[in-house]
CSV table of C-alpha atoms in Angstrom, one decimal:
chain,number,residue,atom,x,y,z
A,1,MET,CA,74.7,-10.3,14.8
A,2,PRO,CA,73.8,-9.2,18.3
A,3,ALA,CA,70.5,-7.4,18.8
A,4,PRO,CA,70.7,-3.7,19.5
A,5,ALA,CA,70.5,-2.7,23.1
A,6,PRO,CA,67.1,-1.5,24.2
A,7,PRO,CA,66.8,2.2,24.8
A,8,THR,CA,67.6,3.3,28.3
A,9,ARG,CA,65.4,5.5,30.4
A,10,SER,CA,67.6,8.5,29.7
A,11,ASP,CA,67.4,7.8,26.0
A,12,ARG,CA,63.6,7.9,26.1
A,13,ILE,CA,63.6,11.1,28.1
A,14,PHE,CA,66.0,12.7,25.6
A,15,VAL,CA,63.8,11.7,22.7
A,16,THR,CA,60.7,13.0,24.5
A,17,VAL,CA,62.3,16.3,25.3
A,18,ASN,CA,63.5,16.8,21.7
A,19,ARG,CA,59.9,16.2,20.4
A,20,VAL,CA,58.5,18.6,23.0
A,21,LEU,CA,61.0,21.3,22.0
A,22,SER,CA,60.3,20.8,18.3
A,23,LEU,CA,56.6,21.1,18.9
A,24,LEU,CA,57.2,24.3,21.0
A,25,VAL,CA,59.3,25.8,18.2
A,26,LEU,CA,56.6,25.0,15.7
A,27,LEU,CA,53.9,26.5,17.8
A,28,GLY,CA,56.1,29.6,18.4
A,29,LEU,CA,56.6,30.0,14.7
A,30,LEU,CA,52.8,29.7,14.0
A,31,ALA,CA,52.0,32.1,16.8
A,32,GLY,CA,54.6,34.6,15.5
A,33,ALA,CA,53.1,34.4,12.0
A,34,ALA,CA,49.6,34.9,13.4
A,35,VAL,CA,50.7,38.0,15.4
A,36,ILE,CA,52.4,39.5,12.3
A,37,ALA,CA,49.2,38.8,10.2
A,38,TYR,CA,47.0,40.3,12.9
A,39,LEU,CA,49.2,43.4,13.2
A,40,PHE,CA,49.3,43.9,9.4
A,41,TRP,CA,45.5,43.6,9.2
A,42,SER,CA,44.7,45.7,12.3
A,43,ASN,CA,46.9,48.5,11.1
A,44,GLY,CA,45.1,48.6,7.7
A,45,PRO,CA,42.4,51.2,6.9
A,46,ASP,CA,39.3,51.0,9.0
A,47,GLU,CA,36.3,50.9,6.8
A,48,ARG,CA,33.7,52.0,9.4
A,49,PRO,CA,32.6,55.6,8.9
A,50,GLY,CA,33.3,58.0,11.7
A,51,VAL,CA,36.2,55.9,13.1
A,52,VAL,CA,39.7,57.4,13.1
A,53,LYS,CA,42.9,55.3,13.1
A,54,VAL,CA,46.5,56.5,13.4
A,55,GLU,CA,47.9,57.5,10.1
A,56,ASP,CA,50.9,55.6,8.7
A,57,GLN,CA,53.5,58.2,8.0
A,58,THR,CA,55.3,56.0,5.5
A,59,MET,CA,55.1,57.6,2.0
A,60,GLU,CA,54.7,55.2,-0.9
A,61,THR,CA,56.5,57.3,-3.5
A,62,GLY,CA,56.5,56.2,-7.0
A,63,LYS,CA,53.9,53.5,-6.5
A,64,ALA,CA,52.4,52.4,-9.8
A,65,VAL,CA,48.6,52.3,-10.1
A,66,ALA,CA,46.3,51.1,-12.9
A,67,LEU,CA,44.3,54.0,-14.3
A,68,SER,CA,41.0,53.4,-16.3
A,69,PHE,CA,37.6,54.6,-17.3
A,70,GLN,CA,34.5,52.8,-16.1
A,71,GLU,CA,31.2,52.4,-18.0
A,72,ALA,CA,29.2,55.5,-18.8
A,73,GLU,CA,26.1,56.4,-16.8
A,74,GLN,CA,23.3,58.3,-18.6
A,75,ILE,CA,22.1,61.5,-16.9
A,76,ASN,CA,18.3,61.2,-16.8
A,77,MET,CA,16.5,63.2,-19.5
A,78,ALA,CA,19.7,65.0,-20.6
A,79,ASP,CA,22.1,64.6,-23.5
A,80,THR,CA,25.0,64.0,-21.0
A,81,GLU,CA,26.8,60.9,-19.8
A,82,MET,CA,29.2,60.7,-16.9
A,83,ILE,CA,32.2,58.4,-16.8
A,84,ARG,CA,34.2,57.6,-13.6
A,85,LEU,CA,38.0,57.8,-13.8
A,86,THR,CA,39.3,55.1,-11.4
A,87,ILE,CA,42.6,53.7,-10.2
A,88,ASP,CA,43.3,50.2,-8.9
A,89,ALA,CA,44.5,50.8,-5.3
A,90,GLY,CA,45.8,47.2,-5.2
A,91,ASP,CA,45.0,46.5,-1.6
A,92,GLY,CA,41.2,45.9,-1.8
A,93,LYS,CA,40.6,47.8,1.4
A,94,TYR,CA,39.0,51.0,0.2
A,95,SER,CA,35.2,50.7,0.4
A,96,GLY,CA,35.6,47.0,0.1
A,97,ARG,CA,36.9,47.2,-3.5
A,98,ASN,CA,40.2,47.7,-5.4
A,99,PHE,CA,38.9,50.8,-7.2
A,100,GLN,CA,39.0,54.4,-6.2
A,101,THR,CA,37.1,57.0,-8.2
A,102,ARG,CA,39.4,60.0,-8.7
A,103,ASN,CA,37.3,62.2,-11.0
A,104,VAL,CA,34.2,62.1,-13.2
A,105,LEU,CA,34.2,63.1,-16.9
A,106,PHE,CA,31.0,64.5,-18.4
A,107,VAL,CA,30.4,64.0,-22.1
A,108,SER,CA,27.6,65.7,-24.0
A,109,THR,CA,26.8,66.0,-27.8
A,110,MET,CA,29.5,66.2,-30.4
A,111,ASP,CA,29.5,70.0,-30.5
A,112,LYS,CA,30.1,70.5,-26.8
A,113,PRO,CA,33.5,70.0,-25.1
A,114,ALA,CA,33.8,67.3,-22.3
A,115,ARG,CA,34.4,68.6,-18.8
A,116,TRP,CA,35.8,67.2,-15.6
A,117,LEU,CA,34.1,67.5,-12.2
A,118,PHE,CA,37.4,68.4,-10.5
A,119,LYS,CA,40.3,70.3,-12.0
A,120,ASP,CA,42.8,67.6,-10.9
A,121,HIS,CA,42.6,63.9,-10.0
A,122,LYS,CA,43.7,64.0,-6.4
A,123,ASN,CA,40.4,63.6,-4.6
A,124,VAL,CA,38.8,60.3,-3.7
A,125,VAL,CA,35.2,60.4,-4.8
A,126,SER,CA,33.0,58.0,-2.8
A,127,VAL,CA,29.5,59.0,-4.0
A,128,VAL,CA,28.2,60.5,-7.2
A,129,GLU,CA,24.4,60.4,-7.2
A,130,GLN,CA,21.7,61.8,-9.5
A,131,LEU,CA,19.1,63.7,-7.4
A,132,GLN,CA,15.5,63.6,-8.4
A,133,GLU,CA,12.2,64.6,-6.8
A,134,SER,CA,11.4,61.0,-6.2
A,135,ALA,CA,13.3,59.0,-3.6
A,136,GLN,CA,13.4,56.1,-6.0
A,137,SER,CA,15.5,56.5,-9.2
A,138,ARG,CA,13.1,56.9,-12.2
A,139,LYS,CA,14.0,57.3,-15.8
A,140,ASP,CA,11.0,59.4,-16.5
A,141,LEU,CA,12.1,62.2,-14.0
A,142,PRO,CA,14.8,64.7,-14.8
A,143,THR,CA,18.0,64.9,-12.8
A,144,LEU,CA,17.9,68.0,-10.7
A,145,ALA,CA,21.5,68.0,-9.6
A,146,LEU,CA,24.4,65.7,-8.8
A,147,TYR,CA,25.2,64.9,-5.2
A,148,VAL,CA,28.9,64.3,-4.5
A,149,GLU,CA,30.8,63.0,-1.5
A,150,PHE,CA,34.6,63.2,-1.7
A,151,SER,CA,37.8,63.5,0.4
A,152,ALA,CA,41.4,64.5,-0.2
A,153,HIS,CA,43.7,61.5,-1.1
A,154,GLN,CA,46.5,60.8,1.5
A,155,PRO,CA,49.7,59.3,0.0
A,156,GLY,CA,50.4,55.8,1.3
A,157,SER,CA,47.1,55.5,3.0
A,158,ASN,CA,43.4,55.1,2.2
A,159,VAL,CA,42.3,56.2,5.7
A,160,LYS,CA,40.0,59.1,6.1
A,161,HIS,CA,41.5,60.7,9.2
A,162,LYS,CA,40.9,63.9,10.9
A,163,ASP,CA,42.7,66.1,8.4
A,164,SER,CA,41.0,64.4,5.4
A,165,GLN,CA,37.4,64.0,6.3
A,166,LEU,CA,34.5,64.0,3.8
A,167,ALA,CA,33.2,67.0,2.0
A,168,VAL,CA,29.8,67.2,0.3
A,169,GLY,CA,29.3,69.1,-2.9
A,170,PHE,CA,26.7,69.6,-5.7
A,171,SER,CA,26.9,70.2,-9.5
A,172,ARG,CA,24.5,70.7,-12.4
A,173,PRO,CA,23.5,67.6,-14.2
A,174,ASP,CA,26.1,68.2,-16.9
A,175,GLY,CA,28.9,68.5,-14.3
A,176,SER,CA,29.1,72.3,-14.4
A,177,GLY,CA,29.0,74.6,-11.5
A,178,PHE,CA,30.5,72.2,-9.0
A,179,THR,CA,30.3,73.7,-5.5
A,180,PRO,CA,31.6,72.2,-2.2
A,181,VAL,CA,29.0,72.9,0.4
A,182,LEU,CA,29.7,70.9,3.6
A,183,LYS,CA,33.2,70.2,5.0
A,184,ASP,CA,34.8,68.4,7.9
A,185,VAL,CA,32.1,65.6,7.7
A,186,ALA,CA,32.8,62.3,9.5
A,187,ARG,CA,30.0,60.6,7.7
A,188,VAL,CA,26.7,61.3,6.0
A,189,LEU,CA,23.7,59.7,7.6
A,190,SER,CA,21.1,60.6,4.9
A,191,HIS,CA,20.3,63.0,2.2
A,192,ARG,CA,17.0,63.6,0.4
A,193,VAL,CA,15.3,66.1,-1.9
A,194,VAL,CA,12.6,68.2,-0.3
A,195,ASP,CA,9.9,69.9,-2.4
A,196,GLY,CA,12.1,69.7,-5.5
A,197,ARG,CA,13.9,72.9,-4.4
A,198,ARG,CA,16.3,71.9,-1.6
A,199,VAL,CA,18.3,69.0,-0.2
A,200,SER,CA,18.2,68.0,3.5
A,201,VAL,CA,21.4,66.4,4.7
A,202,LEU,CA,21.9,64.7,8.0
A,203,PHE,CA,25.6,64.2,8.9
A,204,GLN,CA,28.1,63.7,11.7
A,205,ARG,CA,30.8,66.2,12.4
A,206,ASP,CA,33.2,65.2,15.2
A,207,THR,CA,30.8,63.7,17.8
A,208,ALA,CA,27.7,65.7,16.9
A,209,ILE,CA,24.9,65.1,14.5
A,210,TRP,CA,24.1,68.1,12.2
A,211,GLN,CA,21.3,68.9,9.7
A,212,ALA,CA,21.7,71.2,6.7
A,213,SER,CA,19.3,72.4,4.1
A,214,ILE,CA,20.9,73.2,0.7
A,215,SER,CA,19.2,75.2,-2.1
A,216,LEU,CA,19.2,73.4,-5.5
A,217,ALA,CA,19.0,76.8,-7.2
A,218,ASP,CA,22.4,78.0,-6.3
A,219,PHE,CA,23.9,75.3,-4.0
A,220,THR,CA,24.0,77.5,-0.9
A,221,VAL,CA,23.3,76.5,2.7
A,222,VAL,CA,19.9,77.8,3.6
A,223,SER,CA,20.1,76.6,7.2
A,224,GLU,CA,22.3,74.5,9.4
A,225,ARG,CA,21.9,73.3,12.9
A,226,GLN,CA,23.5,71.0,15.5
A,227,ILE,CA,21.0,68.4,16.7
A,228,GLU,CA,22.7,66.3,19.3
A,229,LYS,CA,26.1,65.1,20.5
A,230,LEU,CA,27.2,61.6,21.5
A,231,PRO,CA,26.7,61.1,25.2
A,232,SER,CA,29.8,61.4,27.4
A,233,ALA,CA,28.7,58.5,29.5
A,234,ILE,CA,26.2,55.7,29.6
């Protein structure tokens, strides 16, 4: 049987070209997948406070979510516990977790009816904190009030955009008397109890830093001032 003819120079060139083309196609597919993954990730919600991204106008109608209660938290030196009502957002991008708190249920003794913090479950509650005279949480000090940060939920998106910025409110330790106090807040920088009678809140609104003093007696703004704006140039 005669030996096969050795490959010619044109055969070798043809094989080399085919291999190069196959490699280029593979690299193109990998690059395309990387671009799609990057676009998907970059268009997701931005978790940094005070940063606005373009809202996705796609409405996710009829999307199923898992609704559940979380563990109860005892209100210090009171016969009340608060229980967060949460949904599983399913994308893991809101506040670095799958869960969104949509409301808070307050349960007291057997002879008192339970109450919700909000009338409906449409708000996204990012912070519910017991306020005490001490900056450190202590079980031997009573809770003066509840400090709440929340925003309106946007269908199909978890982004806090310009039309859905944070609001700050307060309620009594048992969840009654909830009062929204500060609106159009980009982010809260700090909040602290002063003299056991008022709360000082530093927050950003648009590009300016503001300071507000809120009375714990009736949850009214005692004073509010603009401190400084972001520089227009550096």
